[in-house]
JSON list of C-alpha atoms in Angstrom, two decimals:
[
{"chain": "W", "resi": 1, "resn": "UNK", "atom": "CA", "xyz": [92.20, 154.27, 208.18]},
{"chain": "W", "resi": 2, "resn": "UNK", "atom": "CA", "xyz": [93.40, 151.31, 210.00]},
{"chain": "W", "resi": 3, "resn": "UNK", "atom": "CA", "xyz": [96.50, 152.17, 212.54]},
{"chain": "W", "resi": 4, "resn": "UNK", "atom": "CA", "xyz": [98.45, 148.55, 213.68]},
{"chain": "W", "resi": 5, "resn": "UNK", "atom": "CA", "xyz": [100.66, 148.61, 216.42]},
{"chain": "W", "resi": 6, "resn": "UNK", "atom": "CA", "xyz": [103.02, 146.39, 217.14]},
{"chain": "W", "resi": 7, "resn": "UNK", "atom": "CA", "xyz": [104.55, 145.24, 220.70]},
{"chain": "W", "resi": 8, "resn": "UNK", "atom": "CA", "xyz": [106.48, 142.02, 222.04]},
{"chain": "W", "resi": 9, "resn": "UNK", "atom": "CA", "xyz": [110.22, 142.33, 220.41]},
{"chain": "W", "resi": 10, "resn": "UNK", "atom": "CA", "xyz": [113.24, 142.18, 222.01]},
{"chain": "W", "resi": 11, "resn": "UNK", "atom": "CA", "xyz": [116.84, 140.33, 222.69]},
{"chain": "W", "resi": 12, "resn": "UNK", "atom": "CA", "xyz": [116.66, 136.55, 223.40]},
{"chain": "W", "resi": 13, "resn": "UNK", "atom": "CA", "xyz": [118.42, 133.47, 222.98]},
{"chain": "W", "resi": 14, "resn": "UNK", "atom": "CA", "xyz": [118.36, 130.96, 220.44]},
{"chain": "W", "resi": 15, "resn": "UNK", "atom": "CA", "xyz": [115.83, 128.50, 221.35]},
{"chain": "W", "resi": 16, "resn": "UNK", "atom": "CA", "xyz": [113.65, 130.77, 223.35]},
{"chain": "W", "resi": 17, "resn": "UNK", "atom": "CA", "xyz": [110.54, 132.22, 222.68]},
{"chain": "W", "resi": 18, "resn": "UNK", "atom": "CA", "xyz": [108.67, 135.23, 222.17]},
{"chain": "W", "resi": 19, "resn": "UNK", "atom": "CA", "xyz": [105.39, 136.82, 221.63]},
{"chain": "W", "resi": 20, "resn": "UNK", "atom": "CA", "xyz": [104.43, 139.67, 219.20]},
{"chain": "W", "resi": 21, "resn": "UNK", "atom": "CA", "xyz": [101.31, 141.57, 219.82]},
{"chain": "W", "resi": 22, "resn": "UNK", "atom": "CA", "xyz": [99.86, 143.93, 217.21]},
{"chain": "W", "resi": 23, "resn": "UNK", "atom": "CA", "xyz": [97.06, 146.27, 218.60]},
{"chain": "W", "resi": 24, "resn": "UNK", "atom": "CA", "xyz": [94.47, 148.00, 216.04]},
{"chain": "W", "resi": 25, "resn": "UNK", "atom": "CA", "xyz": [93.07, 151.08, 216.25]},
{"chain": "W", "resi": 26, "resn": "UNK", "atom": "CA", "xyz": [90.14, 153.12, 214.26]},
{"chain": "W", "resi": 27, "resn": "UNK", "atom": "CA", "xyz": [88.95, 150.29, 212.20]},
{"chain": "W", "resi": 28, "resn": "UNK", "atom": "CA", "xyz": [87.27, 146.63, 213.72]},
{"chain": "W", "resi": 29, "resn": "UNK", "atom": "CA", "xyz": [89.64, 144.16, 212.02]},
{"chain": "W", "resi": 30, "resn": "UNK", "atom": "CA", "xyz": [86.94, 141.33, 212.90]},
{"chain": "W", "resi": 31, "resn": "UNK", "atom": "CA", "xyz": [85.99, 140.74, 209.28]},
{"chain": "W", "resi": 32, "resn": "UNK", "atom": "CA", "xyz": [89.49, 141.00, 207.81]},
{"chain": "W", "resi": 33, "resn": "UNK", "atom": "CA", "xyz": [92.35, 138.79, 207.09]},
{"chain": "W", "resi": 34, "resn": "UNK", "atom": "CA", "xyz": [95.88, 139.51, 209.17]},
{"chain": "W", "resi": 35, "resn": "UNK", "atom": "CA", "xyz": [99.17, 138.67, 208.40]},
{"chain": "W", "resi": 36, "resn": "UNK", "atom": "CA", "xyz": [102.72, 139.18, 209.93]},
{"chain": "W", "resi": 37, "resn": "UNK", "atom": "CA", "xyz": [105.97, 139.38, 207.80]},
{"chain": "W", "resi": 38, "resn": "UNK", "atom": "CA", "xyz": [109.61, 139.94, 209.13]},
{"chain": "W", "resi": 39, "resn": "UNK", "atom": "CA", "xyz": [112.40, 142.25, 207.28]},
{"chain": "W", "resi": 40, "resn": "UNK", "atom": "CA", "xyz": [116.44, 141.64, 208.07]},
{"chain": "W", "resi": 41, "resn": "UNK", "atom": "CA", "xyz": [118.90, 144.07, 207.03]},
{"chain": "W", "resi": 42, "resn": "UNK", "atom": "CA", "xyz": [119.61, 143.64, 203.71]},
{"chain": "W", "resi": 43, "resn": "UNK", "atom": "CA", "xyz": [116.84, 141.31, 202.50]},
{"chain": "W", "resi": 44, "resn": "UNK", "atom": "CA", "xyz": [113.63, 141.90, 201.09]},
{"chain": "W", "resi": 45, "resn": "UNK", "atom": "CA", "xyz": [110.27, 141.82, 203.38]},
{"chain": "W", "resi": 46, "resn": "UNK", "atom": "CA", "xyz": [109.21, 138.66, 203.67]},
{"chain": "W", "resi": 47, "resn": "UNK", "atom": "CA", "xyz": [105.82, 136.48, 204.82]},
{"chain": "W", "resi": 48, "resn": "UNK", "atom": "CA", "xyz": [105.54, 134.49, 208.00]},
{"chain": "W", "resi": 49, "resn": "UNK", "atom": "CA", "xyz": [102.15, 133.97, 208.90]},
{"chain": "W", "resi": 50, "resn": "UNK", "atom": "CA", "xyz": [98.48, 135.12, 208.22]},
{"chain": "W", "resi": 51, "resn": "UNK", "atom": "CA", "xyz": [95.00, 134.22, 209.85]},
{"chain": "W", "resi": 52, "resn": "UNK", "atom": "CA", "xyz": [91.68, 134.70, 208.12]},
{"chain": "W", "resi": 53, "resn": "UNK", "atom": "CA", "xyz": [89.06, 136.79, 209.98]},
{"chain": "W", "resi": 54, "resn": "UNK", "atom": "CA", "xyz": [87.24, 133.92, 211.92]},
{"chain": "W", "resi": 55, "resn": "UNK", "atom": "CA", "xyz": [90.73, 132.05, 213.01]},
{"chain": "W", "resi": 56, "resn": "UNK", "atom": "CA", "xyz": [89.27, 129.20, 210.73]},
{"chain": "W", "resi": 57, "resn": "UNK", "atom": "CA", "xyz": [92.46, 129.49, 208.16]},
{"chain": "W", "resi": 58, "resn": "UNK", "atom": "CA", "xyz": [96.28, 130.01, 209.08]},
{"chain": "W", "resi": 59, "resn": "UNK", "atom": "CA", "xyz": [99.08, 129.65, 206.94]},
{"chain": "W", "resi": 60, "resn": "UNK", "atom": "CA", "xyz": [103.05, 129.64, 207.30]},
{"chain": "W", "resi": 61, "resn": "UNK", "atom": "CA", "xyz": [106.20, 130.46, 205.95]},
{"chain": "W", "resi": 62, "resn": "UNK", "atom": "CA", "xyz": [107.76, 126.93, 205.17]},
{"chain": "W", "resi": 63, "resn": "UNK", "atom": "CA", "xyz": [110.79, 128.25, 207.77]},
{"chain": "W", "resi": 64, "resn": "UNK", "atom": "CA", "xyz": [108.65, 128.62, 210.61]},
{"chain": "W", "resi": 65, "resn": "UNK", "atom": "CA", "xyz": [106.29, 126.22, 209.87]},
{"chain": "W", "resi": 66, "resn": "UNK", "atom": "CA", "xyz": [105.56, 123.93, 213.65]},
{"chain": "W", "resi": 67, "resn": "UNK", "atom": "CA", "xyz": [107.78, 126.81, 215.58]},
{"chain": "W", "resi": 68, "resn": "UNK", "atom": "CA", "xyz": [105.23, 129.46, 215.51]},
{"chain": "W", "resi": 69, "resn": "UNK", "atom": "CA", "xyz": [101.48, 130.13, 215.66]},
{"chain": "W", "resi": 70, "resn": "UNK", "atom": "CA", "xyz": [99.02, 132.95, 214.91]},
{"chain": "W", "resi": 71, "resn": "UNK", "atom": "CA", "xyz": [96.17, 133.87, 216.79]},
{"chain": "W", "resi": 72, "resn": "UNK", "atom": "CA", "xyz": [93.61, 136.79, 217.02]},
{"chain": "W", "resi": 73, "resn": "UNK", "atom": "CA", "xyz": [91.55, 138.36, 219.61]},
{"chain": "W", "resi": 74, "resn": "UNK", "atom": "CA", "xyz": [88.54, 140.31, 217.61]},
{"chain": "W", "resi": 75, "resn": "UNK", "atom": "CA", "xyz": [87.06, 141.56, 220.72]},
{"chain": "W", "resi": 76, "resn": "UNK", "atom": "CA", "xyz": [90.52, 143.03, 221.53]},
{"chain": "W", "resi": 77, "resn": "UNK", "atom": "CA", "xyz": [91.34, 143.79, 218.04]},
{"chain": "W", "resi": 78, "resn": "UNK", "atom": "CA", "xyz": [94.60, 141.74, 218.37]},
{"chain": "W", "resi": 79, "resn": "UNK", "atom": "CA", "xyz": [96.53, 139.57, 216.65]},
{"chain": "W", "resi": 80, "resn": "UNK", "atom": "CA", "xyz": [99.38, 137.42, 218.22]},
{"chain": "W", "resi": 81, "resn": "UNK", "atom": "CA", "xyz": [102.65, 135.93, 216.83]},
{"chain": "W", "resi": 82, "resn": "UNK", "atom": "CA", "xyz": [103.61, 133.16, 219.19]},
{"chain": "W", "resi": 83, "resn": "UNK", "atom": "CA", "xyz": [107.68, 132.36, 218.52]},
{"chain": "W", "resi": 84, "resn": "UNK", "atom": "CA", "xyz": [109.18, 128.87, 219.71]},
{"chain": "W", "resi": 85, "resn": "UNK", "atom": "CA", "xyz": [112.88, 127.52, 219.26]},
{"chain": "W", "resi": 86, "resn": "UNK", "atom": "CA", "xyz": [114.02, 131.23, 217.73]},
{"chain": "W", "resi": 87, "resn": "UNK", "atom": "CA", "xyz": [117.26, 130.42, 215.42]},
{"chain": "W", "resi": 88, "resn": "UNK", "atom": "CA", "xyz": [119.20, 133.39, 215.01]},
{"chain": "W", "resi": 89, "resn": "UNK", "atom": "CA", "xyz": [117.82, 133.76, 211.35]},
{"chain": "W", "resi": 90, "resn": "UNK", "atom": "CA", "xyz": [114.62, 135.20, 212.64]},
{"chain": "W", "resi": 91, "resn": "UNK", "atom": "CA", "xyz": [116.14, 138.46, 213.61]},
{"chain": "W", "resi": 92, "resn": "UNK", "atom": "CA", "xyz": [114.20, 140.59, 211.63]},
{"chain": "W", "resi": 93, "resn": "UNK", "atom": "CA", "xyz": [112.10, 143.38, 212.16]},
{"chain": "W", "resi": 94, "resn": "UNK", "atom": "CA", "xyz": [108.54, 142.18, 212.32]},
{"chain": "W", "resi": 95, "resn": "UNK", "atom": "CA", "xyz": [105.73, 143.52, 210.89]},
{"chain": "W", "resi": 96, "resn": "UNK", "atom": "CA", "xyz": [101.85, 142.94, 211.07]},
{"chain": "W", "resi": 97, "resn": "UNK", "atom": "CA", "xyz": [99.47, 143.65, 208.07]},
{"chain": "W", "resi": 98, "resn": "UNK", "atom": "CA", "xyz": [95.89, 144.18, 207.47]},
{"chain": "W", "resi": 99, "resn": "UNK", "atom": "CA", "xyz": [94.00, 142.60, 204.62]},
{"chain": "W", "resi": 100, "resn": "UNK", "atom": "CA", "xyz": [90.71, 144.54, 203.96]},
{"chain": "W", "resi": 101, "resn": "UNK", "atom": "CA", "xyz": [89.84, 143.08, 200.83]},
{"chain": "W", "resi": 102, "resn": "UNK", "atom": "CA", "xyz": [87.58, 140.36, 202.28]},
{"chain": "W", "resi": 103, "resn": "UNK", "atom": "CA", "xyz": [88.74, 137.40, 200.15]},
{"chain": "W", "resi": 104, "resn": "UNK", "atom": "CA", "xyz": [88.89, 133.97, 201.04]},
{"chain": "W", "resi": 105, "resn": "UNK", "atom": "CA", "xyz": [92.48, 133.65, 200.25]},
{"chain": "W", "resi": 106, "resn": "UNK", "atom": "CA", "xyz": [94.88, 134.17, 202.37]},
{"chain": "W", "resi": 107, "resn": "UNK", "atom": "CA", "xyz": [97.29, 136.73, 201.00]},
{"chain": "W", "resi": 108, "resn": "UNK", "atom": "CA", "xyz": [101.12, 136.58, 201.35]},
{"chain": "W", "resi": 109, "resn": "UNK", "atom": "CA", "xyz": [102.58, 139.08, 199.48]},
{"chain": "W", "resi": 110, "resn": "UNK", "atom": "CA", "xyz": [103.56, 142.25, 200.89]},
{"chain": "W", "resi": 111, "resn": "UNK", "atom": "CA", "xyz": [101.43, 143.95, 198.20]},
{"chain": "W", "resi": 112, "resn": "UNK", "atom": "CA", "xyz": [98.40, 142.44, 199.16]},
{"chain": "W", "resi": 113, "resn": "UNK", "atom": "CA", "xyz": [98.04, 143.96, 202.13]},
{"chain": "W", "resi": 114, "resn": "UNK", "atom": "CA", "xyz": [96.60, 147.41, 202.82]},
{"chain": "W", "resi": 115, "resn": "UNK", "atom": "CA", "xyz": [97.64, 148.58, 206.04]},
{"chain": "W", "resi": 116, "resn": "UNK", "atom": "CA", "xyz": [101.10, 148.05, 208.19]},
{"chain": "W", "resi": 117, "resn": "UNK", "atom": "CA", "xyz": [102.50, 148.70, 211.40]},
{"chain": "W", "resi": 118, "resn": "UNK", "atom": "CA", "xyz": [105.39, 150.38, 212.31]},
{"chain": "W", "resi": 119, "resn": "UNK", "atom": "CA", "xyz": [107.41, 146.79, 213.17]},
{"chain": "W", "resi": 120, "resn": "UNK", "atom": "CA", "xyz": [108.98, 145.49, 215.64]},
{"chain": "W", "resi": 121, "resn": "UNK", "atom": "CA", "xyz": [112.82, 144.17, 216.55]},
{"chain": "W", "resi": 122, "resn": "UNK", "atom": "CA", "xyz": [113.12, 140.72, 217.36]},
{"chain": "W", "resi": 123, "resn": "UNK", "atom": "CA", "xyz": [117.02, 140.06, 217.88]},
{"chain": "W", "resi": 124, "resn": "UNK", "atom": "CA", "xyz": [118.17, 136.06, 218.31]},
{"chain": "W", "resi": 125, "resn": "UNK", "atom": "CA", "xyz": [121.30, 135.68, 220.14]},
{"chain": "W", "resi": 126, "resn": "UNK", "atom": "CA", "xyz": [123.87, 132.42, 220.23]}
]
């Protein structure tokens, strides 16, 4: 069992930034693929970013493409969501995932991931 916690949401204004943690517990994530998505009310879950397991691969939502980045820390079994220029569409609630299937590819679906966290509220005021 993997357990992913997530930590960094709040209130801020458009433009600013903000910067999601999501802690792992009872599984090393080193060798696996993460990947955060973001839920508003009324809208399906959807992808923003994912990281393969050695950094070497991101990939990213064509909406937040060049606003955010995603990072990992294996030794601290962390991944990071770094937010720039927030619009007030990215309120969401944001989720990571883990990918333990080990695969190259670097899944963005929500059904290709295997474990979740509990999310987190980002809110973007005007």
């Amino acid at each position: 069992q993997v357990q992913l916690v997530e930590s960094g949401g709040g209130l801020v204004q458009a433009g600013g930034s903000l910067r999601l943690s999501c802690a792992a517990s009872g599984r090393a994530l080193g060798s696996f693929a993460m990947g955060w998505f973001r839920q508003a009310p009324g809208k399906e879950r959807e992808f923003v970013a994912a990281i393969s397991w050695n950094s070497g691969s991101t990939n990213f939502a064509d909406s937040v493409t060049d606003r955010f980045a995603i990072s990992r820390d294996n030794a601290r079994n962390t991944v990071y969501l770094q937010m720039h220029s927030l619009k007030l569409e990215d309120t969401a609630v944001y989720y990571c995932a883990a990918d333990l299937s080990r695969s190259s590819y670097l899944a963005h679906r929500p059904y290709e991931y295997d474990f979740w966290g509990q999310g987190t509220q980002v809110t973007v005021s005007s």
